[in-house]
PDB file of C-alpha atoms in Angstrom:
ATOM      1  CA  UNK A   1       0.000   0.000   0.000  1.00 40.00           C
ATOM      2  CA  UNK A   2       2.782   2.304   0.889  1.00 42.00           C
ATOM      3  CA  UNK A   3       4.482   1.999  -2.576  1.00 44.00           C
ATOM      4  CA  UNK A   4       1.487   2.758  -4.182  1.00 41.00           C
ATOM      5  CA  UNK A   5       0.595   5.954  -1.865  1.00 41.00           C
ATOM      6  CA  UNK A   6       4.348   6.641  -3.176  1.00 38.00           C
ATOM      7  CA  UNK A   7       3.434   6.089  -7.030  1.00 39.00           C
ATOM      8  CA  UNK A   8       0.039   8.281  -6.706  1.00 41.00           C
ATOM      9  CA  UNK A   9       2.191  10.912  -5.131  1.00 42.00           C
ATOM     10  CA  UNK A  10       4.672  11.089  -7.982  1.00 43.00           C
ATOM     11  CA  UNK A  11       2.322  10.925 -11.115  1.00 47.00           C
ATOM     12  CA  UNK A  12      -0.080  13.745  -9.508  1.00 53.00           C
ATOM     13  CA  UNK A  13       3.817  15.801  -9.680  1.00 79.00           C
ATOM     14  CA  UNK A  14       4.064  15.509 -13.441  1.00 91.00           C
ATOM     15  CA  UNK A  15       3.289  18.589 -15.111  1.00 97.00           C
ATOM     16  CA  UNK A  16       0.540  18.945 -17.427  1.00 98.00           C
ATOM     17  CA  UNK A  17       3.064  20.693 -19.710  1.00 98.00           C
ATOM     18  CA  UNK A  18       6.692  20.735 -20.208  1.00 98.00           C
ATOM     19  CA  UNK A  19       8.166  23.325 -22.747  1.00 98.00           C
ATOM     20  CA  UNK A  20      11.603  22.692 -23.775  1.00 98.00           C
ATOM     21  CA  UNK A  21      14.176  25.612 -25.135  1.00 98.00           C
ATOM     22  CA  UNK A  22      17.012  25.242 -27.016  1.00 98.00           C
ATOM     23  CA  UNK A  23      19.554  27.926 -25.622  1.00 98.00           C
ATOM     24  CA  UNK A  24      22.571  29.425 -27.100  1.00 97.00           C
ATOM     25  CA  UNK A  25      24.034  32.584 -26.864  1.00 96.00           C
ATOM     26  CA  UNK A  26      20.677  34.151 -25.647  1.00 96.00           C
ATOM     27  CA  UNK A  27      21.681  35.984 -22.284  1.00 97.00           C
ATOM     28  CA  UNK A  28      19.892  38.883 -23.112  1.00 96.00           C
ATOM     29  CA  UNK A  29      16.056  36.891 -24.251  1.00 97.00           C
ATOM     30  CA  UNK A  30      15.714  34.662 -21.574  1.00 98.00           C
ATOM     31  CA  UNK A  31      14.538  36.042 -18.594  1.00 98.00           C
ATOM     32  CA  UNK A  32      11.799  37.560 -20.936  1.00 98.00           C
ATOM     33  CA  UNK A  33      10.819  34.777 -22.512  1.00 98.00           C
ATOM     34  CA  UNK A  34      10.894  32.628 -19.007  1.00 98.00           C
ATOM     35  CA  UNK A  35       8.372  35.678 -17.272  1.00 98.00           C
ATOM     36  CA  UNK A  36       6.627  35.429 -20.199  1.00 98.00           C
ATOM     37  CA  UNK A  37       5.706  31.588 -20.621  1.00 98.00           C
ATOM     38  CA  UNK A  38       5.361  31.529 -16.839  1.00 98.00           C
ATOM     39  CA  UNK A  39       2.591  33.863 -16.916  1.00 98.00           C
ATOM     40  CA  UNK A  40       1.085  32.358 -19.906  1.00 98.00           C
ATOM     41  CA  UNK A  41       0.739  28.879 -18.571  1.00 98.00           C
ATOM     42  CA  UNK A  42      -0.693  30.384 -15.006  1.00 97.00           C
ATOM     43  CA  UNK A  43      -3.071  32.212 -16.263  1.00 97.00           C
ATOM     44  CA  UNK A  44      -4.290  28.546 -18.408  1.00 97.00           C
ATOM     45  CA  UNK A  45      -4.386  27.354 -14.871  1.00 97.00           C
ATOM     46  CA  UNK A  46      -1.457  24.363 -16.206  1.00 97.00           C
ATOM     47  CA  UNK A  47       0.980  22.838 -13.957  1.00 98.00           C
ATOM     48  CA  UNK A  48       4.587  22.572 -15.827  1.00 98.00           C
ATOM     49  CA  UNK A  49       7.902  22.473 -16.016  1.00 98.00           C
ATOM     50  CA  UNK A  50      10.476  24.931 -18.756  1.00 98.00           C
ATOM     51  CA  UNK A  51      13.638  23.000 -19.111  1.00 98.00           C
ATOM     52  CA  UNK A  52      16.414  25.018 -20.958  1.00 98.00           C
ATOM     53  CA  UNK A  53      19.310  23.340 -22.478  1.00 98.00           C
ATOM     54  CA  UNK A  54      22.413  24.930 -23.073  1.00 98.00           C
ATOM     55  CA  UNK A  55      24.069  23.986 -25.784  1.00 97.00           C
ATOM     56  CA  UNK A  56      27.402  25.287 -24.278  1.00 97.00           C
ATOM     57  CA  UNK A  57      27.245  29.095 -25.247  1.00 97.00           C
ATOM     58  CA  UNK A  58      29.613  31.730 -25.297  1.00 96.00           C
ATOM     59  CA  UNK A  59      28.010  34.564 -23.376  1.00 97.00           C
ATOM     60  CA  UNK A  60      26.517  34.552 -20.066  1.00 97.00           C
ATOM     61  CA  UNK A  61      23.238  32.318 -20.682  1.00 98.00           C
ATOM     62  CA  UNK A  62      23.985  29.632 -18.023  1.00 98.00           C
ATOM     63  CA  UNK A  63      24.321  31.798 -15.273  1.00 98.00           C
ATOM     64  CA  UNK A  64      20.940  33.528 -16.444  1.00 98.00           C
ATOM     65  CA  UNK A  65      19.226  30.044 -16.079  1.00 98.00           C
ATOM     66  CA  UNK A  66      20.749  29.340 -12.912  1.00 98.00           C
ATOM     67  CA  UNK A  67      19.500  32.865 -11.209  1.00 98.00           C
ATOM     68  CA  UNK A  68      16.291  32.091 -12.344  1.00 98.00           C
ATOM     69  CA  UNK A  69      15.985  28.428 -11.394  1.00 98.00           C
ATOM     70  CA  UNK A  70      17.159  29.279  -8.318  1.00 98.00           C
ATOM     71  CA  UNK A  71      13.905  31.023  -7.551  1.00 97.00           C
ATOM     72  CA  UNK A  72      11.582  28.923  -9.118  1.00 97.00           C
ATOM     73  CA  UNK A  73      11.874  24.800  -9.273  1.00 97.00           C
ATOM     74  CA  UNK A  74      10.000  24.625 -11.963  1.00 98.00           C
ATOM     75  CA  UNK A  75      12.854  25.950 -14.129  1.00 98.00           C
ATOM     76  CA  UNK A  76      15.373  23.456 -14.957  1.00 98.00           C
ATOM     77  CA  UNK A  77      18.717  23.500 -16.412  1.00 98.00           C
ATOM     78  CA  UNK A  78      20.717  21.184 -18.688  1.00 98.00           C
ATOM     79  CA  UNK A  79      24.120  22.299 -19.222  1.00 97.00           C
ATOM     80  CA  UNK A  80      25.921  20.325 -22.120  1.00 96.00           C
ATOM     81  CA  UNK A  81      29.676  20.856 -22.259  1.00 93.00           C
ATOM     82  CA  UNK A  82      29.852  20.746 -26.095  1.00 95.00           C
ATOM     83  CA  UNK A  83      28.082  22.415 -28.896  1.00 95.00           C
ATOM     84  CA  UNK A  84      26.257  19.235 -30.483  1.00 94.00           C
ATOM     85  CA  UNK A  85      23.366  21.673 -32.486  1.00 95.00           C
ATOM     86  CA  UNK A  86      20.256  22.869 -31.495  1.00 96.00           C
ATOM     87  CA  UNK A  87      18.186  19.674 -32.678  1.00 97.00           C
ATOM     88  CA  UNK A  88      20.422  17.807 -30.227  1.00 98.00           C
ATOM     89  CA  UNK A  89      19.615  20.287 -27.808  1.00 98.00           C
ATOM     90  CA  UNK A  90      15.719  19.504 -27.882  1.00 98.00           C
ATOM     91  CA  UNK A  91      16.284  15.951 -28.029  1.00 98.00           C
ATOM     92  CA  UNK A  92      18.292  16.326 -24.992  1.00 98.00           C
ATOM     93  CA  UNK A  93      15.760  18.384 -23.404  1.00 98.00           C
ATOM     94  CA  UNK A  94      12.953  15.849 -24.707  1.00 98.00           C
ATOM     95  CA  UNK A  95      14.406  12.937 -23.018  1.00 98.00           C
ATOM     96  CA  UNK A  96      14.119  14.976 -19.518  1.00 98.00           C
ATOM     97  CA  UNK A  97      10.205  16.168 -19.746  1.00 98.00           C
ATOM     98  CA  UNK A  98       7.753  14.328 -18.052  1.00 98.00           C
ATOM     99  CA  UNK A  99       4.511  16.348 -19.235  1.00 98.00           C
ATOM    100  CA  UNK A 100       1.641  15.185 -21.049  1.00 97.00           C
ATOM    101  CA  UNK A 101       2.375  17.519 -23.574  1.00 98.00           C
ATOM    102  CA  UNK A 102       5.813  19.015 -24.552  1.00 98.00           C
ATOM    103  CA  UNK A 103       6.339  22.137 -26.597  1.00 98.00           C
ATOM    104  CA  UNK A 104       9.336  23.125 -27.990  1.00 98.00           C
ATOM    105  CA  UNK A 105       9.896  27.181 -28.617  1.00 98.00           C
ATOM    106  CA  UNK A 106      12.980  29.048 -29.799  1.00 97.00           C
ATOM    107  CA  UNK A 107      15.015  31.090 -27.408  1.00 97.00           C
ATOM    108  CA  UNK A 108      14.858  34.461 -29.736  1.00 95.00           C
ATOM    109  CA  UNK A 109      11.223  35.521 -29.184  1.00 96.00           C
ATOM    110  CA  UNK A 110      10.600  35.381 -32.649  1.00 94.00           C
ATOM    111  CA  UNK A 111       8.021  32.730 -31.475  1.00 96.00           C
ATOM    112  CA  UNK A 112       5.760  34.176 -29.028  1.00 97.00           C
ATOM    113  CA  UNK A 113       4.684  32.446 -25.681  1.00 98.00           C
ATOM    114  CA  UNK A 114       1.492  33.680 -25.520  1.00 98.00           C
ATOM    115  CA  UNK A 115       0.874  31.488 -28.615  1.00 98.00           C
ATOM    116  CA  UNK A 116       1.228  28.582 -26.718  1.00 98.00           C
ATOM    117  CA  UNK A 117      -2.517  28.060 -25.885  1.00 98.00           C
ATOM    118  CA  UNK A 118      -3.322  27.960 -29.493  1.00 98.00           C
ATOM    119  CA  UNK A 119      -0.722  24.683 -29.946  1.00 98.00           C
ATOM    120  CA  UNK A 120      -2.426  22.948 -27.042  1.00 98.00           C
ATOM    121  CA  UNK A 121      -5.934  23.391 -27.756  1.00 98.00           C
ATOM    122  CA  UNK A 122      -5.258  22.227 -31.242  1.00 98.00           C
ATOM    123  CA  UNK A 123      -3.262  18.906 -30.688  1.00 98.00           C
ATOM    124  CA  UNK A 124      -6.051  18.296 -27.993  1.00 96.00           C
ATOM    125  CA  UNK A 125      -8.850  17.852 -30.650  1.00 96.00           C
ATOM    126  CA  UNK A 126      -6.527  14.667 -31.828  1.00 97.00           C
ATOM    127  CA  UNK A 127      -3.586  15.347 -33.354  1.00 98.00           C
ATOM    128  CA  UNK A 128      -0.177  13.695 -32.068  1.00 98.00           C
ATOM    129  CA  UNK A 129       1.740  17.173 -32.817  1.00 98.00           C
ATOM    130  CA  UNK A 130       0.784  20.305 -33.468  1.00 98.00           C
ATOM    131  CA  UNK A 131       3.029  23.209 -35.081  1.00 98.00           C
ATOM    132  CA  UNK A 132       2.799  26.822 -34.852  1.00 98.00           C
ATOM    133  CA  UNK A 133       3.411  28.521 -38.381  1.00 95.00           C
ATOM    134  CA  UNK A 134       4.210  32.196 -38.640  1.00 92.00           C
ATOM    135  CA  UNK A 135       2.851  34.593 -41.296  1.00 80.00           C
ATOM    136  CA  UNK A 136       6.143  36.830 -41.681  1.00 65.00           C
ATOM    137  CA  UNK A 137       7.350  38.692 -44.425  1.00 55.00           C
ATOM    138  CA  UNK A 138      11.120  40.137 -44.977  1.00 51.00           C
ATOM    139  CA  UNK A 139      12.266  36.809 -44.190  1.00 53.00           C
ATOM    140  CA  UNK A 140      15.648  35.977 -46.107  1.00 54.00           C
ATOM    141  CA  UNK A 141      15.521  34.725 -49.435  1.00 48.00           C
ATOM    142  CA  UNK A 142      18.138  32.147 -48.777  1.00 47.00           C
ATOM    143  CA  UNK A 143      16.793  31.116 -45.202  1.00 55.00           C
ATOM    144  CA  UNK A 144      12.951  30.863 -47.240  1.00 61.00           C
ATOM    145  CA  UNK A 145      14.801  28.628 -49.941  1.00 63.00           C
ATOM    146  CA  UNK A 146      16.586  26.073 -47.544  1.00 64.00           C
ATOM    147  CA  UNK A 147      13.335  25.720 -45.610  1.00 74.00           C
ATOM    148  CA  UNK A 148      11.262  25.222 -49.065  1.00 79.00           C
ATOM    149  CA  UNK A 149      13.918  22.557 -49.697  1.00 83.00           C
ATOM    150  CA  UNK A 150      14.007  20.707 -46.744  1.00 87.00           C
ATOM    151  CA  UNK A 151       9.902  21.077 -47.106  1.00 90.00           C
ATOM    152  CA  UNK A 152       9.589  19.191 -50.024  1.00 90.00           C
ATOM    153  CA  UNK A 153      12.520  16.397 -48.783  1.00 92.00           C
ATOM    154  CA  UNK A 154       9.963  15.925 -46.212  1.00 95.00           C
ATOM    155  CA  UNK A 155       6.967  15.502 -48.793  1.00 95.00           C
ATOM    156  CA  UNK A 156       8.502  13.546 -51.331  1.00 95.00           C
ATOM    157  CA  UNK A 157      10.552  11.417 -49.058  1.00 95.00           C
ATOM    158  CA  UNK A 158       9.310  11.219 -45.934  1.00 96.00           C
ATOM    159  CA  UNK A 159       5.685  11.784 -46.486  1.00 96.00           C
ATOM    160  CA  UNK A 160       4.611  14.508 -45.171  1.00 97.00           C
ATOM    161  CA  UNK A 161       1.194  15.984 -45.677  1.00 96.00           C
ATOM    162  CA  UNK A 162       1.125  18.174 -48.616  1.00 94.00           C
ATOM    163  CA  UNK A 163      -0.729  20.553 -47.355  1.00 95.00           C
ATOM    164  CA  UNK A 164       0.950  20.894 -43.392  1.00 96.00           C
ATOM    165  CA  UNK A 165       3.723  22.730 -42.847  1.00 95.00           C
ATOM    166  CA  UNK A 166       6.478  22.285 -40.346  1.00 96.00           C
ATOM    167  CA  UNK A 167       8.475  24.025 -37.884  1.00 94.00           C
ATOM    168  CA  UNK A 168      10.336  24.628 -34.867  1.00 95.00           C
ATOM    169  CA  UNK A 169       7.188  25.852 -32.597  1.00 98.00           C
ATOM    170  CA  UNK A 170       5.440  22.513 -31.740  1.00 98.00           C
ATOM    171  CA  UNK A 171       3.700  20.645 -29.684  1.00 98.00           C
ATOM    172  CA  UNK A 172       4.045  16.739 -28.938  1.00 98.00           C
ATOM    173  CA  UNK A 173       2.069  14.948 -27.513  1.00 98.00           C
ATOM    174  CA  UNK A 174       3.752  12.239 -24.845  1.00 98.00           C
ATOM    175  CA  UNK A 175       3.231   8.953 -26.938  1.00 98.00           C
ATOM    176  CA  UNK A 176       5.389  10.844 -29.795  1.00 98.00           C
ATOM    177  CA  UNK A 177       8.308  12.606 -27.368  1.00 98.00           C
ATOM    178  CA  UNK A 178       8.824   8.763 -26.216  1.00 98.00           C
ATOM    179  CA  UNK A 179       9.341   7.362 -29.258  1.00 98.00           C
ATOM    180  CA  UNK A 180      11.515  10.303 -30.263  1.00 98.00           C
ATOM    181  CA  UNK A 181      14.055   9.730 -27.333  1.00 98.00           C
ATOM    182  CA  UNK A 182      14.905   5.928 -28.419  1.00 98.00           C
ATOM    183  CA  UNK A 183      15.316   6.581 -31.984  1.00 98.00           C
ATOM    184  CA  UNK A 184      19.263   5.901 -32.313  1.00 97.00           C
ATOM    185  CA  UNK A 185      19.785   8.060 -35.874  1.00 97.00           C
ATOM    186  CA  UNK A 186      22.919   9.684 -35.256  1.00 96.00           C
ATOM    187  CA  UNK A 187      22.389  12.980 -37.060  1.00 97.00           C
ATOM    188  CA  UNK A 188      19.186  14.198 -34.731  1.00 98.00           C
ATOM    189  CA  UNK A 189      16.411  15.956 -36.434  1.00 97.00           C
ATOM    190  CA  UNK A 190      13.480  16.000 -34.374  1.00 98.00           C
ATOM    191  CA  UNK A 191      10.825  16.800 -37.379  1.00 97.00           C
ATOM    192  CA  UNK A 192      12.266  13.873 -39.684  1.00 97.00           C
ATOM    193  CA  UNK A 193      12.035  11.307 -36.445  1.00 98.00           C
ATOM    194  CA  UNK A 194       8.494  12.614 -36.030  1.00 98.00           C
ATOM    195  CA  UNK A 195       7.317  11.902 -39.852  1.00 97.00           C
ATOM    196  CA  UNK A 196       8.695   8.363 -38.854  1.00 96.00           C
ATOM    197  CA  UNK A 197       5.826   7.789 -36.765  1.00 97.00           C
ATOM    198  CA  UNK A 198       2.892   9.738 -37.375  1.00 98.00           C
ATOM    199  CA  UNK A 199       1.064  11.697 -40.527  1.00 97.00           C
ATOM    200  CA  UNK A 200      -1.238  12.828 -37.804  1.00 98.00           C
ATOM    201  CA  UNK A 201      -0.333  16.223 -37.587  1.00 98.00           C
ATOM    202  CA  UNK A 202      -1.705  19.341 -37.365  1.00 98.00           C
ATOM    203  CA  UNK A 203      -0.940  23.226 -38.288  1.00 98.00           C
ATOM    204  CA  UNK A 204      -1.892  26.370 -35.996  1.00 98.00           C
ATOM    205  CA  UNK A 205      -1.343  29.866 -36.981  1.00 97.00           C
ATOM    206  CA  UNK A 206       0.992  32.060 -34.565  1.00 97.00           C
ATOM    207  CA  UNK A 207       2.486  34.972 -34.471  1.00 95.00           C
ATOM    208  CA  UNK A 208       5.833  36.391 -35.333  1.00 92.00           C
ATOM    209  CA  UNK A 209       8.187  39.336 -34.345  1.00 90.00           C
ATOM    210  CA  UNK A 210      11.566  39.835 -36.090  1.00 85.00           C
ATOM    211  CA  UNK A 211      14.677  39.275 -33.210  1.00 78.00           C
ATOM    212  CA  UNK A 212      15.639  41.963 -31.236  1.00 80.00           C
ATOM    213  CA  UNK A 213      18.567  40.499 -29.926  1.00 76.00           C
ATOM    214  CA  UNK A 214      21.894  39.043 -31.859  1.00 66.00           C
ATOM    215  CA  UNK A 215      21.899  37.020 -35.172  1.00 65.00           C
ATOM    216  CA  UNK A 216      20.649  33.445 -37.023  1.00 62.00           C
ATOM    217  CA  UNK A 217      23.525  30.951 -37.047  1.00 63.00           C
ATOM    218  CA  UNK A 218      22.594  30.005 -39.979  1.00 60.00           C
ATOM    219  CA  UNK A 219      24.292  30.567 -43.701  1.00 69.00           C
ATOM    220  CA  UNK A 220      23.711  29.485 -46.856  1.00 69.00           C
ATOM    221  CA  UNK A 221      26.344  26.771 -46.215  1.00 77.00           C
ATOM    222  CA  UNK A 222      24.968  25.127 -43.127  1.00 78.00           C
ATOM    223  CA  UNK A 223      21.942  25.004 -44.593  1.00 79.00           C
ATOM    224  CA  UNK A 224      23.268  23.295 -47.505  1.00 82.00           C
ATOM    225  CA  UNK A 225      24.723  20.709 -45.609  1.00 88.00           C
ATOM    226  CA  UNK A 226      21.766  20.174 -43.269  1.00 89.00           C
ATOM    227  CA  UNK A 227      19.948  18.992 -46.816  1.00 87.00           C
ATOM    228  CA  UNK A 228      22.834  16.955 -47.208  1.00 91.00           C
ATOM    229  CA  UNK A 229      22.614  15.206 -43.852  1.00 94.00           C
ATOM    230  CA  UNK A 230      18.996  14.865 -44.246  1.00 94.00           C
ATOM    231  CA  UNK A 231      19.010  13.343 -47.112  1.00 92.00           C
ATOM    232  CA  UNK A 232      21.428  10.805 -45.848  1.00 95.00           C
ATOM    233  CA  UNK A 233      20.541  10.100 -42.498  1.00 96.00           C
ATOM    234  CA  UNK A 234      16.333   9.910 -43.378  1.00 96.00           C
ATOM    235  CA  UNK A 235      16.316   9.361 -47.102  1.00 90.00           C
ATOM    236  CA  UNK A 236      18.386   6.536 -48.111  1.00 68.00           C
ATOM    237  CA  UNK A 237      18.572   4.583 -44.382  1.00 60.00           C
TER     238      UNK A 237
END
């Protein structure tokens, strides 16, 4: 009887919702963007967790996480001591959530958390992820090209829906996240594992502001070779 008092105890702990960020170089975004989800995910009345993996950056971003964890439990930090990529990152972060839904946002505010509501009311009419697509213009015509490319890899090969479109704003829902953390691919890329095991996916529209804080790491080059790895690692294995 005692274990099981002990096992009640522990689920009724698990967040509703975990939100996982990718972090890097972002010393100056994430104390917003941590006030801001918090606030968001009160006011929906949701228990959860924000778990922020480092992905070993060169400012002060760590000691940022650590201030604020250090007020608030539900703020966790993973601190990796190399740079293994920002799709690494959210695995890593992935394998650590225990919610029944886990949403994945970029540290830059160019996703906004009060869109977050929007993902989980849609994935909870059915779908097993849910992604938040910006209407945004100005965007760069090179960054628009790469993600057109890798867009129709994932049609043609992978099978996406034609008509869905694909991001790094999502929702998952808990059956998917699992099955995410054991794939074994060694080049990680968490939309390509997800078209692995479900079609059942669904689109949301959110909103978008332009960064107001550093630069994208990406160039023409790394995105280039990101097609590359794609295409090896998902499209002839």
């Amino acid at each position: 009887m005692d274990n099981e008092v002990k096992l009640d105890q522990a689920a009724a702990l698990e967040p509703e919702v975990s939100i996982v960020i990718p972090v890097y170089n972002s010393a100056q975004s994430i104390s917003e963007l941590i006030s801001r989800l918090s606030a968001t995910l009160a006011e929906q009345r949701l228990s959860f967790e924000l778990i922020l993996v480092d992905d070993c950056s060169g400012d002060d971003s760590r000691a940022v996480i650590r201030a604020l964890a250090a007020r608030d439990e539900r703020i966790i930090l993973i601190a990796r001591d190399h740079n293994a990529g920002q799709q690494a990152a959210i695995k890593t972060g992935l394998g650590r959530s225990r919610g029944r839904w886990v949403v994945t946002i970029d540290d830059d505010l160019e996703q906004q958390p009060e869109d977050v509501p929007l993902l989980l009311d849609q994935i909870k009419s059915g779908f097993d992820v849910v992604y938040g697509i910006p209407e945004r213009s100005g965007y760069p015509f090179y960054r628009q090209s790469g993600s057109n490319l890798v867009d129709l890899f994932f049609t043609l090969i992978l099978k996406k829906p034609k008509n869905i479109r694909v991001g790094s704003f999502r929702v998952l829902s808990r059956k998917i996240v699992d099955r995410i953390v054991k794939d074994q691919t060694p080049f990680v890329y968490i939309t390509a594992i997800t078209l692995r095991f479900t079609k059942n996916i669904g689109n949301v529209k959110v909103a978008y502001q332009p960064r107001r804080y550093g630069k994208s790491n990406y160039t023409v080059k790394k995105l280039s070779l990101l097609f590359l790895r794609l295409f090896y690692y998902y499209g002839i294995n």
